[in-house]
Amino acid sequence: MTNPGALTPPPDESGGQNAGSGNSASPEGASSADTYPTPSTTANTAATSPPPASANGPAAPASPSQGLVGKVLEVASGQDPARGRKNALITIAVLVVIGILAIGATFYVEHYLEDTKSQEVAERDDRNADKIDDAKKPFDWKLNEFLEEDEPGNAWIIDRKLTPAEQKELKSLGATTNADRKAVWKFVKRLGGWRSGRAADAYKLQLTSEKIKPVAITQMSARAVNCKSDAIKTYLTLGDGGLENWDDVHFNLTTDGAPAATRAWKEKFDETGMLMGMDDIPYQKVVSLGGTQSPGFLSMTPMLHQAPDALCEWTLSLKYNINSGKDQTVTITKDEAGLPLRAAGRPGEKSDNWQGINGTWTPNSF
């Protein structure tokens, strides 16, 4: 007989109650009610069970933003649009600043390298220019007789006496006009003589320099060499006038070869302003060459007043320095044509002296 108060288990999904294929009774004869889960059991099971798997597999963990790249990716992916716009503006500003700094740094580096290279090139060019300048001669010189070849002068000397035939020829020559002087000069040259007197005794010295560095000639001196006493045997003169002039500088040479300093003439006047003569004073000027300086031109006369009838050669020494450096000396012994420099004493008692007076040549004694 059925007990109405007993619990009836629900049917299984197949519709039968405890069918052979369904749940079997406990072997210990326990009640079927003991097999249902309790509420606490269900709660514990839910707490410990893993979440259901997604249909597309497990979800990827969220990646935090990393620097500028992350922010740009955030903006591009549409995450948090408000924050993305703010970050995008920051990113753009930072990129602009970085770009400006990069351009400025590039400009600075390029110009620094360019300036450095230009400075190195300039220094190299300066060194090369110095080498080229140092290889140049300190200065060039030209030393020639003051009178040109066709200028006859007004006094002449010969190192031998005239023969009777030569004396006759001289007397046939005129002694008045410039044509007469030219004829006498031609006559003297043929006999191996040369011109004498202030202008004829003088030499023209031309000094030039191609150096960039300044060159200063601070001292000039001369000395007589290879002197011959009583060497002048014949002296011819037309007297005053003609090409008389005062020279820029002169040297008072002596036959013993002692160095003679450079001297100059200075005009001397009296109280009324009348020229009374010339003072013989030291020449103290410096000849500046090189750089932007002009060439130097000097007229110089070797004098042998204390040696009548003497003939000498002479040399010229120039002391100079480059760019205020060490003093050096160059000595000139010949003129531009390669001829020795000559100096003549004044006529003395042992020479034959001829003077052109009133248009004719006559012997004369001093």
Short mmCIF file of C-alpha atoms in Angstrom, two decimals, residues 40-185:
data_model
loop_
_atom_site.label_atom_id
_atom_site.label_comp_id
_atom_site.label_asym_id
_atom_site.label_seq_id
_atom_site.Cartn_x
_atom_site.Cartn_y
_atom_site.Cartn_z
CA SER A 40 25.64 25.58 0.39
CA THR A 41 27.12 23.04 -1.88
CA THR A 42 25.85 24.93 -4.90
CA ALA A 43 27.32 28.19 -3.63
CA ASN A 44 30.72 26.65 -2.98
CA THR A 45 30.70 25.08 -6.39
CA ALA A 46 29.95 28.40 -8.08
CA ALA A 47 32.68 30.14 -6.12
CA THR A 48 35.34 27.67 -7.12
CA SER A 49 34.28 27.07 -10.72
CA PRO A 50 36.18 28.90 -13.51
CA PRO A 51 34.24 31.36 -15.67
CA PRO A 52 32.76 30.00 -18.81
CA ALA A 53 34.99 30.04 -21.82
CA SER A 54 34.22 32.52 -24.57
CA ALA A 55 33.18 31.22 -27.85
CA ASN A 56 36.22 32.83 -29.49
CA GLY A 57 38.72 31.61 -26.90
CA PRO A 58 40.18 33.30 -23.82
CA ALA A 59 40.14 37.14 -23.73
CA ALA A 60 43.56 38.91 -24.10
CA PRO A 61 44.68 40.95 -21.09
CA ALA A 62 44.56 44.74 -21.54
CA SER A 63 47.99 46.33 -22.43
CA PRO A 64 48.91 49.61 -20.67
CA SER A 65 49.94 52.57 -22.89
CA GLN A 66 53.71 52.83 -23.38
CA GLY A 67 55.14 56.36 -24.11
CA LEU A 68 54.26 58.37 -27.19
CA VAL A 69 53.72 55.26 -29.30
CA GLY A 70 51.15 53.91 -26.86
CA LYS A 71 49.28 57.19 -26.79
CA VAL A 72 49.19 57.37 -30.54
CA LEU A 73 47.89 53.76 -30.65
CA GLU A 74 45.25 54.64 -28.11
CA VAL A 75 44.04 57.51 -30.23
CA ALA A 76 44.12 55.38 -33.35
CA SER A 77 42.20 52.52 -31.70
CA GLY A 78 39.42 54.80 -30.46
CA GLN A 79 39.89 53.98 -26.76
CA ASP A 80 38.67 56.76 -24.49
CA PRO A 81 38.11 59.42 -27.20
CA ALA A 82 38.18 62.39 -24.78
CA ARG A 83 41.47 61.39 -23.23
CA GLY A 84 42.72 60.38 -26.67
CA ARG A 85 42.16 63.86 -28.10
CA LYS A 86 44.03 65.46 -25.21
CA ASN A 87 46.90 63.01 -25.54
CA ALA A 88 46.95 63.54 -29.31
CA LEU A 89 47.41 67.28 -28.82
CA ILE A 90 50.20 66.67 -26.32
CA THR A 91 51.81 64.21 -28.68
CA ILE A 92 51.64 66.62 -31.61
CA ALA A 93 53.10 69.44 -29.51
CA VAL A 94 55.93 67.23 -28.29
CA LEU A 95 56.66 66.04 -31.82
CA VAL A 96 56.71 69.65 -33.11
CA VAL A 97 59.13 70.68 -30.37
CA ILE A 98 61.32 67.67 -31.08
CA GLY A 99 61.23 68.48 -34.80
CA ILE A 100 62.22 72.11 -34.19
CA LEU A 101 65.03 71.03 -31.88
CA ALA A 102 66.22 68.48 -34.43
CA ILE A 103 66.22 71.09 -37.23
CA GLY A 104 68.03 73.59 -35.01
CA ALA A 105 70.59 71.01 -33.95
CA THR A 106 71.16 69.99 -37.56
CA PHE A 107 71.56 73.65 -38.60
CA TYR A 108 73.96 74.32 -35.73
CA VAL A 109 76.04 71.21 -36.42
CA GLU A 110 76.22 71.95 -40.15
CA HIS A 111 77.25 75.56 -39.59
CA TYR A 112 79.67 74.61 -36.83
CA LEU A 113 81.30 72.06 -39.10
CA GLU A 114 81.28 74.57 -41.97
CA ASP A 115 82.84 77.30 -39.80
CA THR A 116 85.41 74.85 -38.45
CA LYS A 117 86.28 73.72 -41.95
CA SER A 118 86.48 77.34 -43.16
CA GLN A 119 88.77 78.20 -40.26
CA GLU A 120 90.99 75.21 -40.99
CA VAL A 121 91.12 76.17 -44.68
CA ALA A 122 91.98 79.77 -43.77
CA GLU A 123 94.74 78.65 -41.40
CA ARG A 124 96.10 76.28 -44.04
CA ASP A 125 96.03 79.04 -46.64
CA ASP A 126 97.83 81.36 -44.22
CA ARG A 127 100.53 78.76 -43.62
CA ASN A 128 100.93 78.20 -47.35
CA ALA A 129 101.04 81.97 -47.96
CA ASP A 130 103.74 82.32 -45.28
CA LYS A 131 105.79 79.58 -46.92
CA ILE A 132 105.47 81.25 -50.31
CA ASP A 133 106.30 84.65 -48.84
CA ASP A 134 109.29 83.28 -46.92
CA ALA A 135 110.67 81.78 -50.13
CA LYS A 136 110.72 85.19 -51.83
CA LYS A 137 113.83 87.35 -51.85
CA PRO A 138 113.78 90.10 -49.21
CA PHE A 139 114.07 92.69 -51.96
CA ASP A 140 115.36 93.23 -55.47
CA TRP A 141 117.76 96.00 -56.39
CA LYS A 142 118.95 97.82 -59.46
CA LEU A 143 122.07 99.96 -59.25
CA ASN A 144 123.05 101.95 -62.31
CA GLU A 145 125.00 105.06 -63.16
CA PHE A 146 122.93 108.14 -62.51
CA LEU A 147 123.35 109.49 -66.03
CA GLU A 148 121.88 107.66 -68.95
CA GLU A 149 124.28 106.40 -71.57
CA ASP A 150 123.51 109.20 -74.02
CA GLU A 151 123.89 111.97 -71.40
CA PRO A 152 127.36 113.41 -71.93
CA GLY A 153 127.97 115.08 -68.57
CA ASN A 154 130.32 118.06 -68.20
CA ALA A 155 133.53 116.47 -66.88
CA TRP A 156 135.52 113.39 -67.91
CA ILE A 157 138.54 111.40 -66.72
CA ILE A 158 141.00 109.08 -68.51
CA ASP A 159 143.50 106.76 -66.83
CA ARG A 160 146.33 107.70 -69.20
CA LYS A 161 147.74 110.83 -70.77
CA LEU A 162 146.68 111.96 -74.21
CA THR A 163 149.01 111.40 -77.11
CA PRO A 164 149.90 114.40 -79.30
CA ALA A 165 147.44 113.21 -81.93
CA GLU A 166 144.70 112.87 -79.31
CA GLN A 167 145.45 116.34 -77.94
CA LYS A 168 145.08 117.76 -81.44
CA GLU A 169 141.77 115.96 -81.87
CA LEU A 170 140.49 117.30 -78.54
CA LYS A 171 141.36 120.86 -79.53
CA SER A 172 139.33 120.45 -82.69
CA LEU A 173 136.23 119.71 -80.68
CA GLY A 174 133.92 122.45 -79.49
CA ALA A 175 133.34 123.29 -75.82
CA THR A 176 130.10 125.24 -75.78
CA THR A 177 126.93 123.45 -76.81
CA ASN A 178 125.35 120.17 -75.75
CA ALA A 179 126.40 118.77 -79.13
CA ASP A 180 129.99 119.67 -78.23
CA ARG A 181 129.68 117.79 -74.91
CA LYS A 182 128.32 114.75 -76.72
CA ALA A 183 131.28 114.83 -79.11
CA VAL A 184 133.73 115.00 -76.19
CA TRP A 185 131.96 112.13 -74.43
#
